[in-house]
Amino acid sequence: MHHLIAPSLLAANFANLTPDLELVNNSQADWLHFDVMDGKFVPNISFGFPLLKACKSVCTKPIDVHLMIVEPEKYIEQFAEAGADIITVHYEACPHLHRTIQQIKDTGAKAGVALNPHTPVSLLENVLEDADLFCLMSVNPGFGGQKFIYNTIPKVRQLKQMLIEKNTKAHIEIDGGVGLQNAEALLKAGATVLVAGSAVFKSKDPVDTIRRMKAIGEDLYMV
Ligand code: DX5
Ligand code: ZN
């Protein structure tokens, strides 16, 4: 299967979102990535339900909601109702992760688990068959436009191996500092979803940047 591209709304123009949502609709992007921050789990506050609802009314692609919040279990149903197609919670924010994953699935959304850069992938061992997606943060969550943490690459390789051993088809998503410069290395390591905020929306031609990110590593899929 070809890899997926998920432009992150965090880098869009908040004073005029519709053109940015429409360019995502009219591009080869697969999902729209939607970052929710609560000022507690991360040192920043972004946006929530009303904006998700508004985006859902314009966006034709599945919306990939990344919850960088404490106690995400309190809000899962509301995010699903507001239009989330994929809901990702942080390993570090979930003392009852297995239950939270089931709670997400019960809403009909796909369930994701995200790891901060310092959290080892080995901790996912007992939920490998439960989640639909594993998101490896390649920056410390909270802000767009940060520098990619290179140590993510061996983590991707390790997680890929763990998923192969369990024979599961879960996605490996990479979030933070991703762009044309590191996409190929990530895909070779086993990534299947690339989130890109600044790399897409701060580029001259976002639709073309998405097309180029999608075309990277075409040869990886020839076999
Ligand atoms: C960071 C967010 C990311 C962010 C990525 O906490 O989770 O999704 O939008 O932005 P870039 O691609 O600019 O690093
Ligand atoms: Zn994110």
PDB file of C-alpha atoms and ligand atoms in Angstrom:
ATOM      1  CA  MET A   1       0.000   0.000   0.000  1.00  0.00           C
ATOM      2  CA  HIS A   2       1.095   3.517  -0.773  1.00  0.00           C
ATOM      3  CA  HIS A   3       1.946   5.787   2.143  1.00  0.00           C
ATOM      4  CA  LEU A   4      -0.485   8.460   3.321  1.00  0.00           C
ATOM      5  CA  ILE A   5       0.063  12.196   3.676  1.00  0.00           C
ATOM      6  CA  ALA A   6      -1.709  14.138   6.426  1.00  0.00           C
ATOM      7  CA  PRO A   7      -1.238  17.933   6.259  1.00  0.00           C
ATOM      8  CA  SER A   8      -1.506  19.469   9.732  1.00  0.00           C
ATOM      9  CA  LEU A   9      -4.051  22.253  10.192  1.00  0.00           C
ATOM     10  CA  LEU A  10      -1.829  23.774  12.895  1.00  0.00           C
ATOM     11  CA  ALA A  11       0.266  25.436  10.175  1.00  0.00           C
ATOM     12  CA  ALA A  12      -2.721  26.718   8.157  1.00  0.00           C
ATOM     13  CA  ASN A  13      -3.932  30.344   8.049  1.00  0.00           C
ATOM     14  CA  PHE A  14      -6.264  30.650  11.063  1.00  0.00           C
ATOM     15  CA  ALA A  15      -7.630  33.988   9.828  1.00  0.00           C
ATOM     16  CA  ASN A  16      -8.930  32.324   6.681  1.00  0.00           C
ATOM     17  CA  LEU A  17      -9.074  28.538   6.907  1.00  0.00           C
ATOM     18  CA  THR A  18     -11.404  27.694   4.028  1.00  0.00           C
ATOM     19  CA  PRO A  19      -8.844  28.142   1.212  1.00  0.00           C
ATOM     20  CA  ASP A  20      -6.382  25.932   3.103  1.00  0.00           C
ATOM     21  CA  LEU A  21      -9.040  23.268   3.689  1.00  0.00           C
ATOM     22  CA  GLU A  22     -10.016  23.421   0.036  1.00  0.00           C
ATOM     23  CA  LEU A  23      -6.460  23.018  -1.128  1.00  0.00           C
ATOM     24  CA  VAL A  24      -6.246  19.898   1.013  1.00  0.00           C
ATOM     25  CA  ASN A  25      -9.495  18.669  -0.597  1.00  0.00           C
ATOM     26  CA  ASN A  26      -8.056  19.318  -4.044  1.00  0.00           C
ATOM     27  CA  SER A  27      -4.674  17.740  -3.354  1.00  0.00           C
ATOM     28  CA  GLN A  28      -3.406  14.187  -3.066  1.00  0.00           C
ATOM     29  CA  ALA A  29      -3.533  14.476   0.731  1.00  0.00           C
ATOM     30  CA  ASP A  30      -5.116  11.444   2.360  1.00  0.00           C
ATOM     31  CA  TRP A  31      -6.140  12.856   5.748  1.00  0.00           C
ATOM     32  CA  LEU A  32      -6.315  16.217   7.514  1.00  0.00           C
ATOM     33  CA  HIS A  33      -4.320  16.178  10.765  1.00  0.00           C
ATOM     34  CA  PHE A  34      -6.024  18.109  13.586  1.00  0.00           C
ATOM     35  CA  ASP A  35      -3.922  18.905  16.702  1.00  0.00           C
ATOM     36  CA  VAL A  36      -5.778  19.426  19.975  1.00  0.00           C
ATOM     37  CA  MET A  37      -3.677  20.918  22.814  1.00  0.00           C
ATOM     38  CA  ASP A  38      -4.895  21.636  26.341  1.00  0.00           C
ATOM     39  CA  GLY A  39      -2.120  23.655  27.968  1.00  0.00           C
ATOM     40  CA  LYS A  40      -1.585  20.785  30.439  1.00  0.00           C
ATOM     41  CA  PHE A  41      -0.285  17.776  28.578  1.00  0.00           C
ATOM     42  CA  VAL A  42       1.634  20.193  26.351  1.00  0.00           C
ATOM     43  CA  PRO A  43       2.675  23.804  27.031  1.00  0.00           C
ATOM     44  CA  ASN A  44       0.343  25.258  24.402  1.00  0.00           C
ATOM     45  CA  ILE A  45      -3.389  25.574  23.662  1.00  0.00           C
ATOM     46  CA  SER A  46      -4.719  25.097  20.138  1.00  0.00           C
ATOM     47  CA  PHE A  47      -8.370  24.363  19.274  1.00  0.00           C
ATOM     48  CA  GLY A  48     -11.225  21.965  19.945  1.00  0.00           C
ATOM     49  CA  PHE A  49     -14.775  20.833  19.124  1.00  0.00           C
ATOM     50  CA  PRO A  50     -16.265  23.910  17.391  1.00  0.00           C
ATOM     51  CA  LEU A  51     -13.351  24.178  14.983  1.00  0.00           C
ATOM     52  CA  LEU A  52     -13.423  20.433  14.305  1.00  0.00           C
ATOM     53  CA  LYS A  53     -17.129  20.671  13.441  1.00  0.00           C
ATOM     54  CA  ALA A  54     -16.484  23.617  11.136  1.00  0.00           C
ATOM     55  CA  CYS A  55     -13.601  21.825   9.404  1.00  0.00           C
ATOM     56  CA  LYS A  56     -15.735  18.710   8.995  1.00  0.00           C
ATOM     57  CA  SER A  57     -18.295  20.738   7.056  1.00  0.00           C
ATOM     58  CA  VAL A  58     -15.659  21.777   4.502  1.00  0.00           C
ATOM     59  CA  CYS A  59     -13.084  18.968   4.534  1.00  0.00           C
ATOM     60  CA  THR A  60     -13.750  15.984   2.265  1.00  0.00           C
ATOM     61  CA  LYS A  61     -10.869  13.884   3.641  1.00  0.00           C
ATOM     62  CA  PRO A  62     -10.873  11.837   6.840  1.00  0.00           C
ATOM     63  CA  ILE A  63      -9.888  13.909   9.866  1.00  0.00           C
ATOM     64  CA  ASP A  64      -7.060  12.559  11.981  1.00  0.00           C
ATOM     65  CA  VAL A  65      -7.458  14.036  15.468  1.00  0.00           C
ATOM     66  CA  HIS A  66      -4.321  14.082  17.633  1.00  0.00           C
ATOM     67  CA  LEU A  67      -5.243  14.630  21.275  1.00  0.00           C
ATOM     68  CA  MET A  68      -2.375  16.210  23.192  1.00  0.00           C
ATOM     69  CA  ILE A  69      -4.511  16.467  26.312  1.00  0.00           C
ATOM     70  CA  VAL A  70      -4.687  14.932  29.766  1.00  0.00           C
ATOM     71  CA  GLU A  71      -7.632  12.628  30.547  1.00  0.00           C
ATOM     72  CA  PRO A  72      -8.567  12.200  26.868  1.00  0.00           C
ATOM     73  CA  GLU A  73     -11.128   9.547  27.884  1.00  0.00           C
ATOM     74  CA  LYS A  74     -13.413  12.360  29.040  1.00  0.00           C
ATOM     75  CA  TYR A  75     -13.779  13.747  25.516  1.00  0.00           C
ATOM     76  CA  ILE A  76     -13.593  10.800  23.082  1.00  0.00           C
ATOM     77  CA  GLU A  77     -17.337  10.675  22.281  1.00  0.00           C
ATOM     78  CA  GLN A  78     -17.479  14.450  21.768  1.00  0.00           C
ATOM     79  CA  PHE A  79     -14.564  14.363  19.329  1.00  0.00           C
ATOM     80  CA  ALA A  80     -16.184  11.507  17.432  1.00  0.00           C
ATOM     81  CA  GLU A  81     -19.461  13.430  17.234  1.00  0.00           C
ATOM     82  CA  ALA A  82     -17.651  16.565  16.082  1.00  0.00           C
ATOM     83  CA  GLY A  83     -16.274  14.623  13.111  1.00  0.00           C
ATOM     84  CA  ALA A  84     -13.086  12.769  14.057  1.00  0.00           C
ATOM     85  CA  ASP A  85     -12.434   9.742  11.840  1.00  0.00           C
ATOM     86  CA  ILE A  86      -9.245   8.749  13.648  1.00  0.00           C
ATOM     87  CA  ILE A  87      -8.651   9.597  17.311  1.00  0.00           C
ATOM     88  CA  THR A  88      -5.119   9.351  18.681  1.00  0.00           C
ATOM     89  CA  VAL A  89      -4.364   9.568  22.393  1.00  0.00           C
ATOM     90  CA  HIS A  90      -0.975   9.773  24.054  1.00  0.00           C
ATOM     91  CA  TYR A  91       0.464   6.723  25.808  1.00  0.00           C
ATOM     92  CA  GLU A  92       1.777   9.123  28.473  1.00  0.00           C
ATOM     93  CA  ALA A  93      -1.735  10.496  29.155  1.00  0.00           C
ATOM     94  CA  CYS A  94      -3.551   7.152  29.514  1.00  0.00           C
ATOM     95  CA  PRO A  95      -3.251   5.043  32.677  1.00  0.00           C
ATOM     96  CA  HIS A  96      -5.923   2.719  31.203  1.00  0.00           C
ATOM     97  CA  LEU A  97      -4.773   2.764  27.617  1.00  0.00           C
ATOM     98  CA  HIS A  98      -6.390  -0.540  26.619  1.00  0.00           C
ATOM     99  CA  ARG A  99      -9.773   0.693  27.832  1.00  0.00           C
ATOM    100  CA  THR A 100      -9.346   4.064  26.111  1.00  0.00           C
ATOM    101  CA  ILE A 101      -8.540   2.345  22.804  1.00  0.00           C
ATOM    102  CA  GLN A 102     -11.741   0.291  23.099  1.00  0.00           C
ATOM    103  CA  GLN A 103     -13.670   3.450  23.974  1.00  0.00           C
ATOM    104  CA  ILE A 104     -12.446   5.095  20.759  1.00  0.00           C
ATOM    105  CA  LYS A 105     -13.357   2.041  18.689  1.00  0.00           C
ATOM    106  CA  ASP A 106     -16.824   1.944  20.238  1.00  0.00           C
ATOM    107  CA  THR A 107     -17.523   5.355  18.689  1.00  0.00           C
ATOM    108  CA  GLY A 108     -16.762   3.931  15.229  1.00  0.00           C
ATOM    109  CA  ALA A 109     -13.544   5.962  14.876  1.00  0.00           C
ATOM    110  CA  LYS A 110     -10.154   4.361  14.276  1.00  0.00           C
ATOM    111  CA  ALA A 111      -7.913   4.327  17.346  1.00  0.00           C
ATOM    112  CA  GLY A 112      -4.359   5.650  17.502  1.00  0.00           C
ATOM    113  CA  VAL A 113      -1.699   5.743  20.209  1.00  0.00           C
ATOM    114  CA  ALA A 114       1.017   8.404  20.147  1.00  0.00           C
ATOM    115  CA  LEU A 115       4.429   8.273  21.838  1.00  0.00           C
ATOM    116  CA  ASN A 116       6.551  11.226  22.887  1.00  0.00           C
ATOM    117  CA  PRO A 117      10.144  11.214  21.594  1.00  0.00           C
ATOM    118  CA  HIS A 118      11.537   9.831  24.876  1.00  0.00           C
ATOM    119  CA  THR A 119       9.009   7.004  25.223  1.00  0.00           C
ATOM    120  CA  PRO A 120      10.343   3.641  24.025  1.00  0.00           C
ATOM    121  CA  VAL A 121       8.293   1.741  21.445  1.00  0.00           C
ATOM    122  CA  SER A 122       8.747  -1.454  23.487  1.00  0.00           C
ATOM    123  CA  LEU A 123       6.007  -0.092  25.802  1.00  0.00           C
ATOM    124  CA  LEU A 124       3.494  -0.707  22.999  1.00  0.00           C
ATOM    125  CA  GLU A 125       4.097  -4.463  23.146  1.00  0.00           C
ATOM    126  CA  ASN A 126       0.739  -5.276  24.771  1.00  0.00           C
ATOM    127  CA  VAL A 127      -1.475  -3.077  22.600  1.00  0.00           C
ATOM    128  CA  LEU A 128       0.050  -3.852  19.197  1.00  0.00           C
ATOM    129  CA  GLU A 129      -3.032  -5.751  18.088  1.00  0.00           C
ATOM    130  CA  ASP A 130      -5.538  -3.294  19.526  1.00  0.00           C
ATOM    131  CA  ALA A 131      -4.804   0.074  17.920  1.00  0.00           C
ATOM    132  CA  ASP A 132      -5.199   0.949  14.233  1.00  0.00           C
ATOM    133  CA  LEU A 133      -2.360   3.454  14.257  1.00  0.00           C
ATOM    134  CA  PHE A 134       0.790   4.219  16.219  1.00  0.00           C
ATOM    135  CA  CYS A 135       2.064   7.772  16.037  1.00  0.00           C
ATOM    136  CA  LEU A 136       5.736   8.369  16.810  1.00  0.00           C
ATOM    137  CA  MET A 137       6.349  11.997  17.716  1.00  0.00           C
ATOM    138  CA  SER A 138       9.505  13.260  16.049  1.00  0.00           C
ATOM    139  CA  VAL A 139       9.409  16.541  18.008  1.00  0.00           C
ATOM    140  CA  ASN A 140       8.286  17.268  21.547  1.00  0.00           C
ATOM    141  CA  PRO A 141       4.576  17.898  21.057  1.00  0.00           C
ATOM    142  CA  GLY A 142       3.135  21.370  21.501  1.00  0.00           C
ATOM    143  CA  PHE A 143       4.335  23.424  18.559  1.00  0.00           C
ATOM    144  CA  GLY A 144       4.639  23.300  14.808  1.00  0.00           C
ATOM    145  CA  GLY A 145       7.815  24.174  12.961  1.00  0.00           C
ATOM    146  CA  GLN A 146      10.264  22.337  15.223  1.00  0.00           C
ATOM    147  CA  LYS A 147      13.353  20.416  14.238  1.00  0.00           C
ATOM    148  CA  PHE A 148      13.004  16.702  13.461  1.00  0.00           C
ATOM    149  CA  ILE A 149      14.530  14.436  16.127  1.00  0.00           C
ATOM    150  CA  TYR A 150      16.633  11.929  14.242  1.00  0.00           C
ATOM    151  CA  ASN A 151      16.379   9.192  16.856  1.00  0.00           C
ATOM    152  CA  THR A 152      12.835   8.633  15.539  1.00  0.00           C
ATOM    153  CA  ILE A 153      14.209   6.625  12.605  1.00  0.00           C
ATOM    154  CA  PRO A 154      15.475   3.636  14.643  1.00  0.00           C
ATOM    155  CA  LYS A 155      12.205   3.755  16.619  1.00  0.00           C
ATOM    156  CA  VAL A 156      10.251   3.408  13.367  1.00  0.00           C
ATOM    157  CA  ARG A 157      12.370   0.413  12.361  1.00  0.00           C
ATOM    158  CA  GLN A 158      11.863  -1.250  15.727  1.00  0.00           C
ATOM    159  CA  LEU A 159       8.104  -0.680  15.721  1.00  0.00           C
ATOM    160  CA  LYS A 160       7.833  -1.950  12.140  1.00  0.00           C
ATOM    161  CA  GLN A 161       9.553  -5.167  13.211  1.00  0.00           C
ATOM    162  CA  MET A 162       7.230  -5.546  16.206  1.00  0.00           C
ATOM    163  CA  LEU A 163       4.156  -5.129  13.961  1.00  0.00           C
ATOM    164  CA  ILE A 164       5.478  -7.628  11.416  1.00  0.00           C
ATOM    165  CA  GLU A 165       6.029 -10.183  14.186  1.00  0.00           C
ATOM    166  CA  LYS A 166       2.397  -9.792  15.285  1.00  0.00           C
ATOM    167  CA  ASN A 167       1.265  -9.803  11.676  1.00  0.00           C
ATOM    168  CA  THR A 168      -0.795  -6.633  12.179  1.00  0.00           C
ATOM    169  CA  LYS A 169      -1.437  -3.954   9.587  1.00  0.00           C
ATOM    170  CA  ALA A 170      -1.522  -0.931  11.908  1.00  0.00           C
ATOM    171  CA  HIS A 171      -0.242   2.359  10.534  1.00  0.00           C
ATOM    172  CA  ILE A 172       3.005   3.935  11.685  1.00  0.00           C
ATOM    173  CA  GLU A 173       2.503   7.699  11.617  1.00  0.00           C
ATOM    174  CA  ILE A 174       5.312  10.212  12.083  1.00  0.00           C
ATOM    175  CA  ASP A 175       4.520  13.673  13.407  1.00  0.00           C
ATOM    176  CA  GLY A 176       6.838  16.657  13.737  1.00  0.00           C
ATOM    177  CA  GLY A 177       9.449  18.223  11.497  1.00  0.00           C
ATOM    178  CA  VAL A 178       8.537  15.954   8.603  1.00  0.00           C
ATOM    179  CA  GLY A 179       9.096  17.173   5.046  1.00  0.00           C
ATOM    180  CA  LEU A 180      10.638  16.364   1.695  1.00  0.00           C
ATOM    181  CA  GLN A 181      14.095  16.179   3.310  1.00  0.00           C
ATOM    182  CA  ASN A 182      13.367  13.205   5.600  1.00  0.00           C
ATOM    183  CA  ALA A 183      10.285  11.547   4.087  1.00  0.00           C
ATOM    184  CA  GLU A 184      12.197   8.901   2.162  1.00  0.00           C
ATOM    185  CA  ALA A 185      14.253   7.811   5.186  1.00  0.00           C
ATOM    186  CA  LEU A 186      11.051   7.519   7.232  1.00  0.00           C
ATOM    187  CA  LEU A 187       9.254   5.489   4.574  1.00  0.00           C
ATOM    188  CA  LYS A 188      12.238   3.166   4.170  1.00  0.00           C
ATOM    189  CA  ALA A 189      12.241   2.615   7.930  1.00  0.00           C
ATOM    190  CA  GLY A 190       8.584   1.584   7.774  1.00  0.00           C
ATOM    191  CA  ALA A 191       6.459   4.717   8.223  1.00  0.00           C
ATOM    192  CA  THR A 192       3.072   4.600   6.471  1.00  0.00           C
ATOM    193  CA  VAL A 193       1.588   8.014   7.365  1.00  0.00           C
ATOM    194  CA  LEU A 194       3.514  11.307   7.224  1.00  0.00           C
ATOM    195  CA  VAL A 195       2.092  14.329   9.046  1.00  0.00           C
ATOM    196  CA  ALA A 196       3.374  17.639   7.704  1.00  0.00           C
ATOM    197  CA  GLY A 197       2.406  21.092   8.918  1.00  0.00           C
ATOM    198  CA  SER A 198       5.024  23.708   8.068  1.00  0.00           C
ATOM    199  CA  ALA A 199       6.472  21.680   5.202  1.00  0.00           C
ATOM    200  CA  VAL A 200       3.103  21.886   3.435  1.00  0.00           C
ATOM    201  CA  PHE A 201       1.466  25.161   4.448  1.00  0.00           C
ATOM    202  CA  LYS A 202       4.617  27.281   4.599  1.00  0.00           C
ATOM    203  CA  SER A 203       5.702  26.132   1.152  1.00  0.00           C
ATOM    204  CA  LYS A 204       5.080  28.198  -1.988  1.00  0.00           C
ATOM    205  CA  ASP A 205       2.793  25.640  -3.565  1.00  0.00           C
ATOM    206  CA  PRO A 206       1.230  23.387  -0.896  1.00  0.00           C
ATOM    207  CA  VAL A 207      -0.629  21.202  -3.420  1.00  0.00           C
ATOM    208  CA  ASP A 208       2.607  20.499  -5.249  1.00  0.00           C
ATOM    209  CA  THR A 209       4.465  19.835  -1.988  1.00  0.00           C
ATOM    210  CA  ILE A 210       1.811  17.268  -1.073  1.00  0.00           C
ATOM    211  CA  ARG A 211       2.134  15.718  -4.541  1.00  0.00           C
ATOM    212  CA  ARG A 212       5.912  15.507  -4.128  1.00  0.00           C
ATOM    213  CA  MET A 213       5.645  13.980  -0.656  1.00  0.00           C
ATOM    214  CA  LYS A 214       3.210  11.428  -2.044  1.00  0.00           C
ATOM    215  CA  ALA A 215       5.547  10.603  -4.948  1.00  0.00           C
ATOM    216  CA  ILE A 216       8.590  10.029  -2.724  1.00  0.00           C
ATOM    217  CA  GLY A 217       9.773   6.471  -2.667  1.00  0.00           C
ATOM    218  CA  GLU A 218       7.490   5.367  -5.529  1.00  0.00           C
ATOM    219  CA  ASP A 219      10.111   2.686  -6.161  1.00  0.00           C
ATOM    220  CA  LEU A 220       9.506   1.338  -2.648  1.00  0.00           C
ATOM    221  CA  TYR A 221       6.096   0.134  -3.841  1.00  0.00           C
ATOM    222  CA  MET A 222       7.175  -1.440  -7.133  1.00  0.00           C
ATOM    223  CA  VAL A 223       7.873  -4.888  -5.665  1.00  0.00           C
TER     224      VAL A 223
HETATM  225  C1  DX5 B   1       3.098  19.092  17.154  1.00  0.00           C
HETATM  226  C2  DX5 B   1       1.918  18.602  16.375  1.00  0.00           C
HETATM  227  C3  DX5 B   1       2.195  18.414  14.944  1.00  0.00           C
HETATM  228  C4  DX5 B   1       2.527  19.692  14.213  1.00  0.00           C
HETATM  229  C5  DX5 B   1       3.582  19.342  13.209  1.00  0.00           C
HETATM  230  O1  DX5 B   1       2.854  19.029  18.497  1.00  0.00           O
HETATM  231  O2  DX5 B   1       1.462  17.373  16.878  1.00  0.00           O
HETATM  232  O3  DX5 B   1       1.153  17.737  14.264  1.00  0.00           O
HETATM  233  O4  DX5 B   1       1.431  20.263  13.545  1.00  0.00           O
HETATM  234  O5  DX5 B   1       4.032  20.513  12.642  1.00  0.00           O
HETATM  235  P1  DX5 B   1       5.350  20.539  11.740  1.00  0.00           P
HETATM  236  O6  DX5 B   1       5.089  19.617  10.588  1.00  0.00           O
HETATM  237  O7  DX5 B   1       5.457  21.984  11.354  1.00  0.00           O
HETATM  238  O8  DX5 B   1       6.489  20.077  12.589  1.00  0.00           O
HETATM  239 ZN    ZN B   2       0.008  16.218  15.606  1.00  0.00          ZN
END
